[in-house]
Short mmCIF file of C-alpha atoms and ligand atoms in Angstrom, two decimals:
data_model
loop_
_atom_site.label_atom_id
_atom_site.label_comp_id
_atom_site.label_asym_id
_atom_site.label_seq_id
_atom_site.Cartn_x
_atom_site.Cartn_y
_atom_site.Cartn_z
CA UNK A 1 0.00 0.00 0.00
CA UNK A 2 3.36 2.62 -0.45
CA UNK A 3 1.19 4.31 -3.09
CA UNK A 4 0.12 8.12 -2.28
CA UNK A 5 -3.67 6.84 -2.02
CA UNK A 6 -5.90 9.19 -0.78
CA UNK A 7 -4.18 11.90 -2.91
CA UNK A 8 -7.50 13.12 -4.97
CA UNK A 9 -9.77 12.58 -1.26
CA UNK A 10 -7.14 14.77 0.16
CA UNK A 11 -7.46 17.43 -2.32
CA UNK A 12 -11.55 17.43 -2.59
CA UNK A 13 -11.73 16.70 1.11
CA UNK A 14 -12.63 20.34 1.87
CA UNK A 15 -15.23 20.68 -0.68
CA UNK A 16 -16.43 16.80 0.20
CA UNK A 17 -18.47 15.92 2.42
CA UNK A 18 -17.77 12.51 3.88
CA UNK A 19 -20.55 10.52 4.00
CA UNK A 20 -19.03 7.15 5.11
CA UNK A 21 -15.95 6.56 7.52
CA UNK A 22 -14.79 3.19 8.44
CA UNK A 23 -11.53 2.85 10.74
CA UNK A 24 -9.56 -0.11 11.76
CA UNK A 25 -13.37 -2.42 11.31
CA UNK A 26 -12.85 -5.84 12.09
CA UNK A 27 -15.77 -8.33 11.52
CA UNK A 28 -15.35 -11.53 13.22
CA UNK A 29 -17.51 -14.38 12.13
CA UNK A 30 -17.88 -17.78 13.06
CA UNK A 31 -16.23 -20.22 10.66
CA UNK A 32 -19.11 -21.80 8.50
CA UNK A 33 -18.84 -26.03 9.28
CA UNK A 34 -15.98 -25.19 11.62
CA UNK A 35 -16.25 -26.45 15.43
CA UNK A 36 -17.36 -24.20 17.71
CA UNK A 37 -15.33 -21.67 18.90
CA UNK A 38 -13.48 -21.63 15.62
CA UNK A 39 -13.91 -18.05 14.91
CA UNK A 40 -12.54 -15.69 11.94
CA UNK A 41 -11.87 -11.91 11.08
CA UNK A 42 -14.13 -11.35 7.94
CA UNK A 43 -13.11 -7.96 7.76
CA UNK A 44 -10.00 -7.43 9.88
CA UNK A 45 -8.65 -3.94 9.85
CA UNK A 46 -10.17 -2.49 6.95
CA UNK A 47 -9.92 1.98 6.68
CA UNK A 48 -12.26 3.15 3.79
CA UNK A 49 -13.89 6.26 3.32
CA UNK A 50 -16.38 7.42 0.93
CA UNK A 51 -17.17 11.03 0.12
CA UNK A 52 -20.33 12.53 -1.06
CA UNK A 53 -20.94 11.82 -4.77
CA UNK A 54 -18.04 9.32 -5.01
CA UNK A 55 -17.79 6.08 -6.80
CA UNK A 56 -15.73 3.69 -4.77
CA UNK A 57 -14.78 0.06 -5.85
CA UNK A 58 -14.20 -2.55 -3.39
CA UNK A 59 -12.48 -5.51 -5.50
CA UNK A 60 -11.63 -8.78 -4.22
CA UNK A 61 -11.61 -12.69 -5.07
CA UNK A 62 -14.91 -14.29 -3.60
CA UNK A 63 -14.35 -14.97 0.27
CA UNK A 64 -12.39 -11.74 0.45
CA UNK A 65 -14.81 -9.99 2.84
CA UNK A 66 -16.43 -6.90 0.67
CA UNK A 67 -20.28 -8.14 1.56
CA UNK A 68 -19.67 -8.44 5.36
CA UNK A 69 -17.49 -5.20 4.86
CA UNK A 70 -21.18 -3.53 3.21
CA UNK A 71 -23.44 -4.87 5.48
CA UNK A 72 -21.17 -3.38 8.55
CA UNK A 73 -21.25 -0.12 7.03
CA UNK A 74 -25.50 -0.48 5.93
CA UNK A 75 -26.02 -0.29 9.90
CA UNK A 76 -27.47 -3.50 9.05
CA UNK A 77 -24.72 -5.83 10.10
CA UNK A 78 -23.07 -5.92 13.18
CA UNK A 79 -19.15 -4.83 13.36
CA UNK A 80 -16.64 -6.40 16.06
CA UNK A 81 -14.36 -3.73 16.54
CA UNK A 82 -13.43 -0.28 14.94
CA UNK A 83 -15.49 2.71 14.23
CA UNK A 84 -18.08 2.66 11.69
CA UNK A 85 -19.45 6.40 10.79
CA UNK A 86 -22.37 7.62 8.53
CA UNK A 87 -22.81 11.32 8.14
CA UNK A 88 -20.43 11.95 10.66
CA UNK A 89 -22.39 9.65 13.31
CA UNK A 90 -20.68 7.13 15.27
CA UNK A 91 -22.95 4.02 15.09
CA UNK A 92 -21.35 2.12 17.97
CA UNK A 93 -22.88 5.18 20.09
CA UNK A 94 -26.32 5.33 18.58
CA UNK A 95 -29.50 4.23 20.24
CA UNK A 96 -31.17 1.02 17.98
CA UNK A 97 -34.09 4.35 17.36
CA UNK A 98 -31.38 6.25 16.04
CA UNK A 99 -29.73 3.46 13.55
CA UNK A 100 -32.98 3.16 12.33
CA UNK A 101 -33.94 6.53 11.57
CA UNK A 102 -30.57 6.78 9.93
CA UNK A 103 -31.17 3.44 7.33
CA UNK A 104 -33.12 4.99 4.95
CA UNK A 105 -29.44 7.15 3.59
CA UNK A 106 -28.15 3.94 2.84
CA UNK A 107 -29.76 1.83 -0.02
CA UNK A 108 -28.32 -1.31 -1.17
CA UNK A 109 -28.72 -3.15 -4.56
CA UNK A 110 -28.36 -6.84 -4.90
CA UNK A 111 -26.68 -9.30 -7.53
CA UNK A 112 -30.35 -11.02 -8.21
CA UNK A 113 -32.71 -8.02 -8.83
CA UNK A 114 -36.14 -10.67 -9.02
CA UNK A 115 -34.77 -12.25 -5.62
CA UNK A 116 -34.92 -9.12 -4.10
CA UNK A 117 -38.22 -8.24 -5.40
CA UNK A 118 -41.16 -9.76 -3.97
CA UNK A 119 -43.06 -11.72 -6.37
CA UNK A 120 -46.32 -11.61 -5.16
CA UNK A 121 -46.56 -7.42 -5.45
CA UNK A 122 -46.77 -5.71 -8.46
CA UNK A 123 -44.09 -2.69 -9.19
CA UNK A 124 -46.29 -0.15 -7.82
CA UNK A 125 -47.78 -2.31 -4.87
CA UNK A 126 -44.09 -2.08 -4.07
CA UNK A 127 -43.94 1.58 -4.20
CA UNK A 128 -46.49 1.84 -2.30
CA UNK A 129 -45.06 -0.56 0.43
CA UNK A 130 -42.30 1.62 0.70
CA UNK A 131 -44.09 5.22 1.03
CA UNK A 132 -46.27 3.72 3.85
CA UNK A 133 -42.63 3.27 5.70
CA UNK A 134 -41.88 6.63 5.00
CA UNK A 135 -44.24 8.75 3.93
CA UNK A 136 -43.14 12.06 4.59
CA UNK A 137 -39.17 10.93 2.86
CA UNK A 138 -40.59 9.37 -0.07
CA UNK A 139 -43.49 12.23 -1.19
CA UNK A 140 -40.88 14.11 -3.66
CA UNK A 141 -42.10 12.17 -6.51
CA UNK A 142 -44.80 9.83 -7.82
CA UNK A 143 -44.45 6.73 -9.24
CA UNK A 144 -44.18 7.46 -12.55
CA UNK A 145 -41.83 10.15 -12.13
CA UNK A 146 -39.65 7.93 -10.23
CA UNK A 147 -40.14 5.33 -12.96
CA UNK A 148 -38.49 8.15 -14.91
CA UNK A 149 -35.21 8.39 -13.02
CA UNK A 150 -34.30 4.85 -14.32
CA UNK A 151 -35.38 5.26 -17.55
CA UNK A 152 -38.64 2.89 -17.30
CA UNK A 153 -41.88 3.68 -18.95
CA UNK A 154 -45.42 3.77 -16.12
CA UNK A 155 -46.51 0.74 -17.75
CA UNK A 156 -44.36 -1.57 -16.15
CA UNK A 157 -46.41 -0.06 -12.26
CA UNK A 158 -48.73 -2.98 -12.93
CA UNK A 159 -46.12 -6.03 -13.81
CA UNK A 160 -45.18 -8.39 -11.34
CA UNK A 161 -40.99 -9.52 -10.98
CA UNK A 162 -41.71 -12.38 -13.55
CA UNK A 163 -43.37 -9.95 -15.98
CA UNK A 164 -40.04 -8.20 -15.76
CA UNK A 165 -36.30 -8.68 -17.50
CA UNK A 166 -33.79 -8.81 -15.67
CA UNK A 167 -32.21 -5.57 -16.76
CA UNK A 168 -35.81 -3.96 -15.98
CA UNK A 169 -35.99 -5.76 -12.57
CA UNK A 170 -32.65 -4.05 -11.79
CA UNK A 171 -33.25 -0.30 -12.65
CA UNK A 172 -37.04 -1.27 -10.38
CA UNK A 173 -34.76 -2.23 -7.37
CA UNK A 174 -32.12 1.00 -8.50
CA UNK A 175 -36.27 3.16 -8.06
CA UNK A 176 -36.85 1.58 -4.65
CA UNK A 177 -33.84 2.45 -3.70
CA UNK A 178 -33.84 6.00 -4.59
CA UNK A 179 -37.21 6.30 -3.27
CA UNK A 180 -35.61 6.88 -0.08
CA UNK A 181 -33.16 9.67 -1.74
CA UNK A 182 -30.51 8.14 0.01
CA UNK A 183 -26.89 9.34 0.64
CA UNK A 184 -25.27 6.52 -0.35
CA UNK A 185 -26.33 3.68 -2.57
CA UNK A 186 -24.34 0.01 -1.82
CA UNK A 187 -24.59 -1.88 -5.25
CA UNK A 188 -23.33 -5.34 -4.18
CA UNK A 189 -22.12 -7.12 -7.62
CA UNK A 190 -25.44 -5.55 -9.33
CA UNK A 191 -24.88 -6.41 -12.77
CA UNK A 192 -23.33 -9.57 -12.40
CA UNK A 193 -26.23 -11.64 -12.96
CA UNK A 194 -27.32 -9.48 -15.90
CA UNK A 195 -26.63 -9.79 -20.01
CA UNK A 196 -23.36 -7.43 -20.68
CA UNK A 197 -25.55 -5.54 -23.13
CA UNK A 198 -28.15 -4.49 -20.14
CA UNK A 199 -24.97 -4.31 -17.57
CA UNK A 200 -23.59 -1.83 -19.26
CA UNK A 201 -26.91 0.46 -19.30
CA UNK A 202 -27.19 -0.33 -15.43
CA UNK A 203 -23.79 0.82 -14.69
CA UNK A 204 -24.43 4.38 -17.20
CA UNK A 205 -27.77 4.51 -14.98
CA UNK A 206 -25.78 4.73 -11.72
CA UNK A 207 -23.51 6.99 -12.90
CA UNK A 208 -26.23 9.33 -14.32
CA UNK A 209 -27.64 9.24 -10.85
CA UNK A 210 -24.41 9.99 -9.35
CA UNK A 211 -24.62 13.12 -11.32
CA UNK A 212 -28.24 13.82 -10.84
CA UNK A 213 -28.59 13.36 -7.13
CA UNK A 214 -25.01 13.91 -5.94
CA UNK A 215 -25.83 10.13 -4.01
CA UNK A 216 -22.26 8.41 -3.56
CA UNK A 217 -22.11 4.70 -4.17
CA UNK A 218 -19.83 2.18 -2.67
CA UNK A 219 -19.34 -0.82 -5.73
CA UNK A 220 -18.72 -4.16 -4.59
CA UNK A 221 -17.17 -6.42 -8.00
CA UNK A 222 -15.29 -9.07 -8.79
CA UNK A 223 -15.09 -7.57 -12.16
CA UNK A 224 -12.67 -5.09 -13.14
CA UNK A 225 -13.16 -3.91 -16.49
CA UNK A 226 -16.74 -2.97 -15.01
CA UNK A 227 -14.75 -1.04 -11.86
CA UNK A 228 -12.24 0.61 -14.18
CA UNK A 229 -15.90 1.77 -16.25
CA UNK A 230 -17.37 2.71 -12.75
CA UNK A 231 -15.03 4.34 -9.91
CA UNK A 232 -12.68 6.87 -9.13
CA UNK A 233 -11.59 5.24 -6.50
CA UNK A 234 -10.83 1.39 -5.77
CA UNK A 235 -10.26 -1.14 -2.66
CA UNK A 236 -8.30 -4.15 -3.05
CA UNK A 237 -9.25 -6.84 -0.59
CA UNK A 238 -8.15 -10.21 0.31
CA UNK A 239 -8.78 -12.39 3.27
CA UNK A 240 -10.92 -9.53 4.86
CA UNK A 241 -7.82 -6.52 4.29
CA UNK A 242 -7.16 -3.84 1.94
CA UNK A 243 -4.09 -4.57 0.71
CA UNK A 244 -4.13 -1.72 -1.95
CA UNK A 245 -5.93 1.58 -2.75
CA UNK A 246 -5.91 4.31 -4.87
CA UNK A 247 -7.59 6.24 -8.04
CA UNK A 248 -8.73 3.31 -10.25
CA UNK A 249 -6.70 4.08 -12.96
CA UNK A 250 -3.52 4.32 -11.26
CA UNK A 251 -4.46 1.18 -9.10
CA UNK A 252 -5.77 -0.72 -12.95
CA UNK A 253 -2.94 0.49 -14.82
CA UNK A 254 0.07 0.16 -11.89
CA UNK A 255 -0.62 -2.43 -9.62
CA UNK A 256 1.81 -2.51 -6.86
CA UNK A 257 0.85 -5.77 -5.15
CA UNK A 258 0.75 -9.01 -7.03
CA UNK A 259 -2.72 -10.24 -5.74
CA UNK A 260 -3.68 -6.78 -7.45
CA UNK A 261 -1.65 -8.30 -10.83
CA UNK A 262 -3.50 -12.01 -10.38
CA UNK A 263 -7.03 -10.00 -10.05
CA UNK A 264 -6.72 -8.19 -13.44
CA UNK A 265 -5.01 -10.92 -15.70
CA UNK A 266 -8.05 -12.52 -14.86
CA UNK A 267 -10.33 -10.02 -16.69
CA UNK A 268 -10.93 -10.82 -20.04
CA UNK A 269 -10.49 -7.61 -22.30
CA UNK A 270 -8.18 -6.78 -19.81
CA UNK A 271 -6.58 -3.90 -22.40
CA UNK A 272 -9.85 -1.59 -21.99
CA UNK A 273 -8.94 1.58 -21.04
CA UNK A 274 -10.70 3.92 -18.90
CA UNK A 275 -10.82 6.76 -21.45
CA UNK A 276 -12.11 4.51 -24.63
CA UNK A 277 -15.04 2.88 -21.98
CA UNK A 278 -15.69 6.52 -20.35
CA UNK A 279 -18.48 7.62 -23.43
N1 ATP B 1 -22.90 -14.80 8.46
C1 ATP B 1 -21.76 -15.47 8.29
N2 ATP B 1 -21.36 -16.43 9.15
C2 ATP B 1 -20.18 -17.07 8.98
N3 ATP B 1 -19.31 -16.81 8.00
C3 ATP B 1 -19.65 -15.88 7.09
C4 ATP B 1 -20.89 -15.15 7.18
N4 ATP B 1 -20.94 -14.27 6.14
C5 ATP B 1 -19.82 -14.45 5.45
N5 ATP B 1 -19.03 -15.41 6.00
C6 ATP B 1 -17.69 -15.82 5.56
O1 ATP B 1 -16.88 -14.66 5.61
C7 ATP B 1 -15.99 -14.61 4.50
C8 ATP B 1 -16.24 -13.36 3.70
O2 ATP B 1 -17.53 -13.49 3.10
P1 ATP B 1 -18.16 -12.34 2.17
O3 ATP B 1 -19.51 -12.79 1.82
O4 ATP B 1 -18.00 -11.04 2.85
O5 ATP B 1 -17.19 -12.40 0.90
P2 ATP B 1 -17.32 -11.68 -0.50
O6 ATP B 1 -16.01 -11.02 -0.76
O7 ATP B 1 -18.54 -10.85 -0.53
O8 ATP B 1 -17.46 -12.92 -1.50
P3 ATP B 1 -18.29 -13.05 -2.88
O9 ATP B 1 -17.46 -12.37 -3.95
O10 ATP B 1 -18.35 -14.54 -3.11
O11 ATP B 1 -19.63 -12.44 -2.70
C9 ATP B 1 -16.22 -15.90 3.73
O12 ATP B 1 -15.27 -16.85 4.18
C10 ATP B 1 -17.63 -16.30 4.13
O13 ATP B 1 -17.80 -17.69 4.03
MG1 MG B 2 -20.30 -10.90 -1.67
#
């Protein structure tokens, strides 16, 4: 990790507002099949940060810890050790009232958009779901408008998940989430499961909403030619640590660490650049 990192943070940190701070978070977990007792560090150690309309990678071989690392920082899983903040709140010091009032800021999207969805609800029984949670949060737009943001026409507010592609079940889970107009979106692998064709328009859908809304998003993928597309800003992780960091293209195009080396000769069409993928 001897490269100057956080050197772009650093300069945009006074305009920036940080939005997610995670020091020294450890995760322990207890080893899947293992005896009892036989406990692991998930996450062990990790620093990230994650600034208000940023797009951060965190890249890693499967097992590597970037979903426990998410869920810790969603409020929604529990950490071991280290500080977890979220618009400058310490969650280890809120009440359980005050995580939840804070949930709504951070959205996450899935890898399986219908297996998020549930199938017996149509899109806009869904909506509707959603508002009753939070009425007063989610009354900026109607359903149609927010149908809008991801580029889906108001016909699809009476389809069920089945009735939907995958691609269209995606940018409906990308509209519940932004119902909320959270602060941060967590997209967890989100167009793995999808056609490249339709991955690409998911990933030039977050980005236009990066732009739109200012909302930062935290990427979690195994893939980098989608993070090199995606992020200014990547995480290496393996066995739960960051063992590199940096903008992506200086991370993509330099490696320093070998693990870093392994992870992109992987990638098929490893040669894309970020400047002929950026249009
Ligand atoms: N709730 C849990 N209980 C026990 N072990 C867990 C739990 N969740 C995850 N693990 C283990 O923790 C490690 C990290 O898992 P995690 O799901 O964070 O990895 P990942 O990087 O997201 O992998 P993938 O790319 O396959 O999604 C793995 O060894 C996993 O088996
Ligand atoms: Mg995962």
């Amino acid at each position: 990790m001897g490269r100057d990192a956080d050197t772009s943070a650093a300069v945009t940190a006074a305009s920036r507002e940080r939005i997610v701070g995670v020091s020294d978070l450890t995760v322990v977990h207890q080893r899947r099949g293992g005896g009892r007792g036989e406990r692991f560090a998930a996450v062990d150690g990790v620093s990230l940060h994650l600034d208000a309309g940023e797009v951060v990678s965190v890249v890693g071989e499967s097992g590597s810890g970037k979903t426990t690392l998410a869920m810790a920082l969603t409020a929604l899983g529990a950490h071991t050790s280290g500080m977890v903040e979220l618009l400058g709140h310490d969650l280890a010091r809120l009440s359980q009232r005050q995580i939840r009032a804070l949930r709504p800021e951070v959205q996450v999207i899935f890898q399986d958009p219908h297996g998020s969805l549930d199938p017996r609800q149509s899109v806009k029984a869904g909506f509707k779901e959603l508002r009753g949670l939070q009425p007063q949060r989610t009354s900026w737009i109607d359903d149609a408008g927010l149908l809008a943001q991801v580029r889906l026409s108001p016909d699809l507010l009476d389809r069920y998940p089945h009735q939907l592609s995958g691609g269209q079940a995606q940018r409906v889970c990308i509209a519940r989430a932004l119902l909320m107009r959270p602060r941060v979106l967590v997209a967890d692998e989100p167009t793995s499961g999808l056609d490249v064709s339709v991955q690409a328009e998911v990933l030039r859908l977050l980005l236009e909403l990066r732009e739109s809304t200012g909302v930062a998003i935290l990427f979690i993928s195994h893939d980098l030619s989608v993070v090199r597309r995606i992020s200014d800003r990547v995480y290496v992780m393996r066995r739960g640590r960051v063992i590199e960091q940096g903008a992506t293209q200086a991370v993509l195009d330099a490696p320093q660490e070998p693990y870093t080396r392994q992870l992109i000769a992987a990638v098929p069409g490893r040669t894309l650049r970020t400047a002929q993928v950026a249009a």
